[in-house]
Short mmCIF file of C-alpha atoms and ligand atoms in Angstrom, two decimals:
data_model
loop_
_atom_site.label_atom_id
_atom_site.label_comp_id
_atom_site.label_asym_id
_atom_site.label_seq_id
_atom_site.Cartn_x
_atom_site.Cartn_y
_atom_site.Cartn_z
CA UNK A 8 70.64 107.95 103.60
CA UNK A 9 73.57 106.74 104.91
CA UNK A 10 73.72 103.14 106.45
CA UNK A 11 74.11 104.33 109.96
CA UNK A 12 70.76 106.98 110.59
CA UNK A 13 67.35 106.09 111.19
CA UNK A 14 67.30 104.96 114.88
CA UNK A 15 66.98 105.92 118.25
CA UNK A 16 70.40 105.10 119.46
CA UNK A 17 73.38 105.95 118.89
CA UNK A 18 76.75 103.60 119.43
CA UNK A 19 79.42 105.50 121.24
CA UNK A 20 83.23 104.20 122.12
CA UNK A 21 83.97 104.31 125.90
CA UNK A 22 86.52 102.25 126.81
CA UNK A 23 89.66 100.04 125.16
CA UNK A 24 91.87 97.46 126.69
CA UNK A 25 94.66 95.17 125.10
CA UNK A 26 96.70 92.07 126.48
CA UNK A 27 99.51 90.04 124.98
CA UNK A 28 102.11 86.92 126.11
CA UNK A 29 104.74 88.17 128.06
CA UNK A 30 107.22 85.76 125.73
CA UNK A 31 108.69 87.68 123.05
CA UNK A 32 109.98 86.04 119.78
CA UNK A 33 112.20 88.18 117.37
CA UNK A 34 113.13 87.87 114.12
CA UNK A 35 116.95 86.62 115.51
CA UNK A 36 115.29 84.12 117.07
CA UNK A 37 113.24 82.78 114.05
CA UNK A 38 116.48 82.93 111.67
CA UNK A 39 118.06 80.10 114.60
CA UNK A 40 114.42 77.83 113.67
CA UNK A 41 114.23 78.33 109.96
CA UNK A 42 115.90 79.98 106.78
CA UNK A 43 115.63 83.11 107.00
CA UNK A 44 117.14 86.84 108.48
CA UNK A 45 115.97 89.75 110.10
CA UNK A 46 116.58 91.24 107.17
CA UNK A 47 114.17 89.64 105.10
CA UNK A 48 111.39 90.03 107.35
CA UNK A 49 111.88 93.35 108.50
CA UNK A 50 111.95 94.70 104.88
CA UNK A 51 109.46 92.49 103.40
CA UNK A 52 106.69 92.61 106.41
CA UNK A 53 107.73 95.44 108.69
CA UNK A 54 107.61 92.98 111.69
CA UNK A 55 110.31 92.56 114.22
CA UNK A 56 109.15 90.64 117.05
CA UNK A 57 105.68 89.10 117.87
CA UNK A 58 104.13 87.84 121.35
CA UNK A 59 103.97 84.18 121.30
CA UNK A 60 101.27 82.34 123.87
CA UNK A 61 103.26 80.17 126.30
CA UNK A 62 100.85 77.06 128.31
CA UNK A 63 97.25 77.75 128.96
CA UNK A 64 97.97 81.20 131.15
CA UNK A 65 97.86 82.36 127.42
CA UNK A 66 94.58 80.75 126.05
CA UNK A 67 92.59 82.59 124.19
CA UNK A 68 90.15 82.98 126.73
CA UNK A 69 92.68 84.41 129.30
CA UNK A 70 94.02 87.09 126.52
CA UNK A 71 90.53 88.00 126.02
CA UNK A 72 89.45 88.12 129.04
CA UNK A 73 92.57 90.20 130.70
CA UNK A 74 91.39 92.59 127.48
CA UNK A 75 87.99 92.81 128.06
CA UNK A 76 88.41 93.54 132.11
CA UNK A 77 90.55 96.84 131.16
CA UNK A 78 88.16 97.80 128.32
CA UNK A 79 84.94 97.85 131.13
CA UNK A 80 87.33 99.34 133.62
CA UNK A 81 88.72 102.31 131.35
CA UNK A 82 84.90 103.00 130.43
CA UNK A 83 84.20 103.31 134.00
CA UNK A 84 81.74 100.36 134.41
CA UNK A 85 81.32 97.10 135.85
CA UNK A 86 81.27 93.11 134.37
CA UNK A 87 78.16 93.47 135.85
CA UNK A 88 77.21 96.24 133.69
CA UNK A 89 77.83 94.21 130.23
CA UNK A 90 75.01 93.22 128.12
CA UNK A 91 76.71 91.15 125.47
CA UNK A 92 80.13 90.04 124.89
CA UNK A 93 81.19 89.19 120.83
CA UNK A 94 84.46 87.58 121.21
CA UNK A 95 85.95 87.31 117.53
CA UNK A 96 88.48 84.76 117.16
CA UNK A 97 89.49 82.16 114.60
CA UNK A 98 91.34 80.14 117.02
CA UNK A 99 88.78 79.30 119.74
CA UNK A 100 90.24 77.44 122.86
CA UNK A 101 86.83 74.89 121.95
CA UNK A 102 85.05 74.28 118.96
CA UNK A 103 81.95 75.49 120.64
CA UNK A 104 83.43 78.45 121.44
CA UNK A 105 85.29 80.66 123.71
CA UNK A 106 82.71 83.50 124.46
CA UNK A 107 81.31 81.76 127.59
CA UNK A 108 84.57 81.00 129.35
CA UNK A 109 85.68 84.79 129.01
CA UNK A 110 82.46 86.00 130.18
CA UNK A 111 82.65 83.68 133.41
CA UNK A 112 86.12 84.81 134.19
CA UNK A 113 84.78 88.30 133.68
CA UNK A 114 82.34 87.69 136.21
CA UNK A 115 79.38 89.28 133.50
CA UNK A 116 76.99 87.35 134.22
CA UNK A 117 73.73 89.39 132.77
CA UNK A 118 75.79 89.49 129.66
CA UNK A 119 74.99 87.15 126.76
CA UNK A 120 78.32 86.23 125.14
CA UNK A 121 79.08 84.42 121.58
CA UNK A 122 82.13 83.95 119.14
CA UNK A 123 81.65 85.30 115.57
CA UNK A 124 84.52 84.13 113.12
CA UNK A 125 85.80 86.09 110.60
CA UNK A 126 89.54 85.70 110.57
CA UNK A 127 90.93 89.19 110.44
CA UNK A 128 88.23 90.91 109.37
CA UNK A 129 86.60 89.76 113.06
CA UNK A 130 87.41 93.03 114.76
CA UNK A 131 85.37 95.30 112.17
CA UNK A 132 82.59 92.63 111.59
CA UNK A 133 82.25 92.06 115.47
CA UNK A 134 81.73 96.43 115.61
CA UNK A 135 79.00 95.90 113.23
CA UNK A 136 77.50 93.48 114.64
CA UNK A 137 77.43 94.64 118.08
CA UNK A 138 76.57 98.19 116.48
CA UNK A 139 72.91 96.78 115.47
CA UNK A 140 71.73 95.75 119.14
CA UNK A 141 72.92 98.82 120.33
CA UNK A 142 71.03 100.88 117.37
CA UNK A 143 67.87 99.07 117.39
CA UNK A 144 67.34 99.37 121.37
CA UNK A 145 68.52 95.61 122.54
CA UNK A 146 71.72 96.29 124.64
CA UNK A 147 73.24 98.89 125.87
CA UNK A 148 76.76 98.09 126.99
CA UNK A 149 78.74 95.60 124.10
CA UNK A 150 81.65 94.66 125.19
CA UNK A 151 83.44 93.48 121.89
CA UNK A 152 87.09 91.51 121.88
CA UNK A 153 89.04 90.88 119.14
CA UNK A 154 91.54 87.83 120.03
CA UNK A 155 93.52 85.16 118.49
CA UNK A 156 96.06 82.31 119.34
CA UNK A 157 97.56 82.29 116.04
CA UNK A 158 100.86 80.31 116.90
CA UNK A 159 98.96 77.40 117.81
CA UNK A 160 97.99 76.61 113.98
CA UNK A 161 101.30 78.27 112.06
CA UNK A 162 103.86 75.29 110.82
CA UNK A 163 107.08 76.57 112.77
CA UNK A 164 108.93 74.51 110.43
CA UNK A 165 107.49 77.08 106.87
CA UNK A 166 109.11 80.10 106.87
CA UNK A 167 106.74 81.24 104.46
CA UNK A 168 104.12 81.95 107.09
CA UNK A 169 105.82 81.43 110.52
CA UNK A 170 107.40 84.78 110.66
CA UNK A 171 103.75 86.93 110.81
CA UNK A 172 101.93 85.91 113.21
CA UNK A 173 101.35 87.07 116.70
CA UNK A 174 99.18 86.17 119.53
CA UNK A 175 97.14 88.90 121.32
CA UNK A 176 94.11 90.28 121.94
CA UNK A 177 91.80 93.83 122.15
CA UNK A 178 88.95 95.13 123.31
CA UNK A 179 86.17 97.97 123.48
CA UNK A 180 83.26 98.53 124.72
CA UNK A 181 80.62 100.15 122.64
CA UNK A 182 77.66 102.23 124.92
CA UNK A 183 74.14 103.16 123.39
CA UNK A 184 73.74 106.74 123.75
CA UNK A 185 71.79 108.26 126.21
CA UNK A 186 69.85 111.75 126.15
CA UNK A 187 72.59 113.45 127.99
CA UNK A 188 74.80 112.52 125.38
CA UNK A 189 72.63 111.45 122.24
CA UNK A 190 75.55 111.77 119.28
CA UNK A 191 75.86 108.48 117.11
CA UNK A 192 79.82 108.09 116.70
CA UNK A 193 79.75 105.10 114.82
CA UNK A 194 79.21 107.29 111.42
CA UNK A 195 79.80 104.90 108.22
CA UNK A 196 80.56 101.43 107.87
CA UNK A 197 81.22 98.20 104.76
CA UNK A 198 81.16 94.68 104.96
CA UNK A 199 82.23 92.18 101.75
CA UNK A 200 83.37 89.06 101.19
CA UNK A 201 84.32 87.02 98.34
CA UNK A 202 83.77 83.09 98.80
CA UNK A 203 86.00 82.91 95.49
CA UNK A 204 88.86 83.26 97.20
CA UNK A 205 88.45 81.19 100.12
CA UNK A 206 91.29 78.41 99.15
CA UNK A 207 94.00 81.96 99.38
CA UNK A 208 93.97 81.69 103.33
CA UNK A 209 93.23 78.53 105.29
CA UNK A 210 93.42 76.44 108.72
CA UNK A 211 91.96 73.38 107.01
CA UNK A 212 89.76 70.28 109.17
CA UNK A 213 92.27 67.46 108.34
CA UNK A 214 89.94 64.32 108.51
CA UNK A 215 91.58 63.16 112.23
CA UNK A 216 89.97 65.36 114.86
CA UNK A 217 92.77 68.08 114.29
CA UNK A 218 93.19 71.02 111.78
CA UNK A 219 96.27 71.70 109.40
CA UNK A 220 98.48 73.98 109.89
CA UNK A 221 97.75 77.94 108.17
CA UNK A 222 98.47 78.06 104.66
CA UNK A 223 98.29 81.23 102.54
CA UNK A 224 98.51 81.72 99.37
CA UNK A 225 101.05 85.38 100.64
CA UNK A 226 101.21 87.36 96.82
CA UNK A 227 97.64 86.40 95.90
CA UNK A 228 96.48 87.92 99.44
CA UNK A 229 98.79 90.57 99.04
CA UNK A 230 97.31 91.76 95.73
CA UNK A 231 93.57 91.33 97.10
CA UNK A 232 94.36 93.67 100.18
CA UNK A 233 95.49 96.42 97.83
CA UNK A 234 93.10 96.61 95.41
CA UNK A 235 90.03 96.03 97.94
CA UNK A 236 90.92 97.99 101.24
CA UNK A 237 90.85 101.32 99.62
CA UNK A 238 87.29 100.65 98.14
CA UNK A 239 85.95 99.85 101.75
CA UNK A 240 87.49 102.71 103.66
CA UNK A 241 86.09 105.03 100.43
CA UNK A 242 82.73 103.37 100.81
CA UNK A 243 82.64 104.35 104.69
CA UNK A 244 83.68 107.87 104.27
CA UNK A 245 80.99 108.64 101.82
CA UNK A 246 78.40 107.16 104.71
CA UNK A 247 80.31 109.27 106.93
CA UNK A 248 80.05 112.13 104.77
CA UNK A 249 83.75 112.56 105.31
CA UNK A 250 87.05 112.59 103.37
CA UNK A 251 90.09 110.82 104.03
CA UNK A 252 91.84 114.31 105.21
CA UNK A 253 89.10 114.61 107.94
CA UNK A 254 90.20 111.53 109.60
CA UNK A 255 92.64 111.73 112.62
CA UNK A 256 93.86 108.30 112.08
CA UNK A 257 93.73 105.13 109.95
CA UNK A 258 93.93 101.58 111.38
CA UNK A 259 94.66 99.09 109.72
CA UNK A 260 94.93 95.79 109.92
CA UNK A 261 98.47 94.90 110.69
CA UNK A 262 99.79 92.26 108.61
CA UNK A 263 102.26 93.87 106.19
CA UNK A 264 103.76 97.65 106.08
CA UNK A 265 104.16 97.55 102.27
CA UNK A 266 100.14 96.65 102.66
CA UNK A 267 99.46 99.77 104.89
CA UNK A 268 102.04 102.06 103.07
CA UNK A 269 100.31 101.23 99.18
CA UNK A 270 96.72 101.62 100.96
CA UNK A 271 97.91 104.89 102.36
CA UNK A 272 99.15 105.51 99.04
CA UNK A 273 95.82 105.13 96.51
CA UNK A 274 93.89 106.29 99.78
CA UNK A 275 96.52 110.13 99.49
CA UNK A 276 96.58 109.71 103.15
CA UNK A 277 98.96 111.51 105.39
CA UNK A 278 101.26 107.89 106.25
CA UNK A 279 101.53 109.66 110.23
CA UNK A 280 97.66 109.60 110.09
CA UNK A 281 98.73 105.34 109.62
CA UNK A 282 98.74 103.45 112.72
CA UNK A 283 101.56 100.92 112.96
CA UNK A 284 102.44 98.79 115.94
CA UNK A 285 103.20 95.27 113.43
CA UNK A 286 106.68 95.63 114.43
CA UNK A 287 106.57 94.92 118.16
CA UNK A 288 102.96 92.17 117.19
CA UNK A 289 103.35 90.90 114.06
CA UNK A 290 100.32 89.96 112.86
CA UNK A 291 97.30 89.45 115.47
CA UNK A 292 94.38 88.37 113.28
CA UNK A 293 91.04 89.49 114.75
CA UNK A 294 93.16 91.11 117.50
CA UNK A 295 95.64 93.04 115.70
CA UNK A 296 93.04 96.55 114.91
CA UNK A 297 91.49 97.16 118.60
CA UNK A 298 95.48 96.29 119.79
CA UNK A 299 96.80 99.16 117.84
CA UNK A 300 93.14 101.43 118.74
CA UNK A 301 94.17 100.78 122.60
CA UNK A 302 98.17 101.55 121.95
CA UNK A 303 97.23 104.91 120.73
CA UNK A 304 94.76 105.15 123.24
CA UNK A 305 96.91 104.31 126.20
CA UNK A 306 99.70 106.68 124.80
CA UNK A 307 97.41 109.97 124.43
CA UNK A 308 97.68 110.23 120.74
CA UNK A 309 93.83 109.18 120.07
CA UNK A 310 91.85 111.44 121.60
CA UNK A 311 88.38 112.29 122.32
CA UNK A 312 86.30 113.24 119.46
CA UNK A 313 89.10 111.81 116.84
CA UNK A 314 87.44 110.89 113.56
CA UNK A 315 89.41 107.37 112.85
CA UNK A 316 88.85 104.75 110.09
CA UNK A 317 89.66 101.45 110.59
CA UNK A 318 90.17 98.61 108.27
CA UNK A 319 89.98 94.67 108.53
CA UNK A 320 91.10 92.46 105.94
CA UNK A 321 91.94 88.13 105.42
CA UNK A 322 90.56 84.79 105.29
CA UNK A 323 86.95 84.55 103.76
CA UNK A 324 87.81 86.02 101.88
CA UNK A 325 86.65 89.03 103.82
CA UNK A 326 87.04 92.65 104.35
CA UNK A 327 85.23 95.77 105.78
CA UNK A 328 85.94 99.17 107.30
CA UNK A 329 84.20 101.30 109.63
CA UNK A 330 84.64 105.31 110.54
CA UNK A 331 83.86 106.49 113.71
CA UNK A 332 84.57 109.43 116.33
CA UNK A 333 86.47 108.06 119.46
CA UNK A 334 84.09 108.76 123.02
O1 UT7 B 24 96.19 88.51 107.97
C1 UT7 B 24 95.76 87.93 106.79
C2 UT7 B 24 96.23 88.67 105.64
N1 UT7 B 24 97.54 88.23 105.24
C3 UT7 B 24 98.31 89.05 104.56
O2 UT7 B 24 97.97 90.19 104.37
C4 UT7 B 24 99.61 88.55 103.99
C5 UT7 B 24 99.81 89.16 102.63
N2 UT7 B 24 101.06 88.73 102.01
C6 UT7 B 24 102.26 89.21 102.42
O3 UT7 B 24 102.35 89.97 103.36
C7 UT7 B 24 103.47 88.80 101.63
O4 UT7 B 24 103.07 88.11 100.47
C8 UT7 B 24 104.46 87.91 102.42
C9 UT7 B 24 105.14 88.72 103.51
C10 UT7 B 24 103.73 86.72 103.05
C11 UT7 B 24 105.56 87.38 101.50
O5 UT7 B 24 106.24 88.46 100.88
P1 UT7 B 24 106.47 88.47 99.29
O6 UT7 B 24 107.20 89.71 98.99
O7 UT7 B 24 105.12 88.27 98.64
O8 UT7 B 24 107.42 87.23 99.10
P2 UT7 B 24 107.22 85.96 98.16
O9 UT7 B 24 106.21 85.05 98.73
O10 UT7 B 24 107.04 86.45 96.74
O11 UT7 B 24 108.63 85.28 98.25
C12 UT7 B 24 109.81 85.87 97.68
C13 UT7 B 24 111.00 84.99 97.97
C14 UT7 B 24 110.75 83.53 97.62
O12 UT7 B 24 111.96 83.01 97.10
P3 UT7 B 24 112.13 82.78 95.52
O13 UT7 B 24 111.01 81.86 95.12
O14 UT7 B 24 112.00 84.16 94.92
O15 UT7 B 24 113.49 82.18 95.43
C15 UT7 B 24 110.49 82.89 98.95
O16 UT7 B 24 110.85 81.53 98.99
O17 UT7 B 24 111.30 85.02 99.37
C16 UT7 B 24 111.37 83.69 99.85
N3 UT7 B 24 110.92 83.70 101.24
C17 UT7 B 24 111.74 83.95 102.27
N4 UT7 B 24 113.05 84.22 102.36
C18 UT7 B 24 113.58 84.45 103.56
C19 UT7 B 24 109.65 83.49 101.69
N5 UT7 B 24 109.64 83.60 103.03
C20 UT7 B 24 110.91 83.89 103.40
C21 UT7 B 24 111.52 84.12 104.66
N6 UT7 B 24 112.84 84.40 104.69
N7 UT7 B 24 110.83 84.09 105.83
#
């Protein structure tokens, strides 16, 4: 049995929606802050530029929220419509969390809305998550944002980390099935983490009310995102009872090309199967997958009835995939 039969509903994908800073900071700009070139970051990471949140217009809440309103609207339906809202962020606008704020400038308000954390793995937990209401018969419209504020907590002074990240966020909404159209899309899916490796990647309480800045242990993740991603995406195409030439396209998580390009690699995936938008981003965090989902969307290339595979990966440490069929 695979992990996704044995219930009366099925999840299906109706609607994406993205939203980033309008202020863009390249890799020219970064070499005026700190030591380094365009150069180096191009050919090490793949990323050129990245979206950088500028005041509050830019919280995390706003991003989401701008997200989440295209996401309902390209699935045809209402705030009013949404059940629950999972907003996954590491880089909530308040401790208690962001959810609530998003879901009252939404205007949902049946929904119930809550933050789940799990760095950039968020995206592919938060489909999981919002995947069991939906199968066991609680909620029927999900409306699940990825979306992170990353700049606030980088050290614009290390260039070891300041040149990934990007701030951003993306959204879908996830429908239960109904009898005129009973198919269950979401078709395989695997969740890990490793506490082990939880010093690798951190935004650390600091003792005075505020949080260090990031710090990442770069070869040590690098070397974990290898070796693990392939094992998740394998583990969700055998629940989907598909191989990796069945799939349309592969997203990734987009925080390094060489990453994607040795996944794509040990997976023997066709690399124009590999989604890659890291360039114009940088790195997103929990935003960075649905981002690249709605890019494709938006530009015609995913289409209905796709098979994709998508694949989360960071700070936990954590990782999972999911397959599904886009519609
Ligand atoms: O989203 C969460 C998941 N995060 C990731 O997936 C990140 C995974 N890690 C990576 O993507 C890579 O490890 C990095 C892009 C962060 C770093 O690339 P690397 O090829 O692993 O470089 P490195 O850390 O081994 O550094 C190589 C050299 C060092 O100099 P020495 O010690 O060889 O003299 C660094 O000091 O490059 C130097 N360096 C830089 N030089 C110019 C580090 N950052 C820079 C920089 N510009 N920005």
């Amino acid at each position: 049995m695979t992990n996704t039969e044995s219930s009366l509903f099925g999840v299906r994908f109706v609607g994406s929606g993205s939203a980033v800073p309008d202020r863009v900071l390249t890799n020219i700009d970064l070499a005026q802050m700190v030591d380094t070139t365009d150069e180096w970051i191009a050919s090490r990471t793949g990323i050129r530029a990245r979206h950088i949140a500028d005041g509050d217009e830019d919280s995390v809440a706003n991003l989401a929220a701008q997200a989440g309103q295209k996401a309902i609207a390209a699935a045809g339906l209402t705030p009013q419509d949404i059940d629950l809202i999972i907003l996954s962020t590491s880089t909530s606008d308040d401790l208690f969390g962001t959810a609530g704020r998003v879901q009252q400038i939404l205007g949902a308000e049946r929904a119930v809305a809550f933050d789940l954390v799990a760095a950039c793995s968020g995206f592919v937990f938060g489909l999981v998550t919002a995947s069991q209401y939906i199968r066991t018969g609680v909620y029927k419209n999900v409306l699940l944002i990825g979306a992170d504020v990353l700049s606030r907590w980088v050290d614009w002074e290390d260039r070891r980390t300041c040149i990934l990240f990007g701030d951003g966020a993306g959204a879908v909404v996830l429908q239960a099935s109904s009898e005129i159209k009973p198919e269950n899309n979401l078709l395989g899916f695997e969740m890990r983490s490793d506490g082990k490796g939880n010093n690798l990647l951190n935004i650390n309480y600091s003792g005075r009310s505020t949080f260090e800045p990031i710090s990442m242990n770069g070869q040590e993740v690098y070397r974990f995102a290898v070796r693990r991603v392939p094992e998740v995406i394998e583990k969700s195409l055998h629940y989907a009872n598909l191989e990796i030439h069945d799939l349309d396209w592969l997203i990734l998580h987009q925080a390094n090309q060489r990453i994607i390009d040795a996944v794509v690699n040990r997976l023997d995936c066709d690399p124009a199967k590999a989604v890659s938008n890291m360039g114009k981003y940088g790195n997103t965090s929990a935003a960075s997958i649905p981002i690249a989902l709605d890019e494709w969307v938006q530009a015609g290339k995913i289409q209905p009835d796709h098979l994709i595979a998508i694949a989360g990966f960071g700070a936990g440490l954590s990782w999972g995939s999911a397959v599904f069929r886009w519609g």
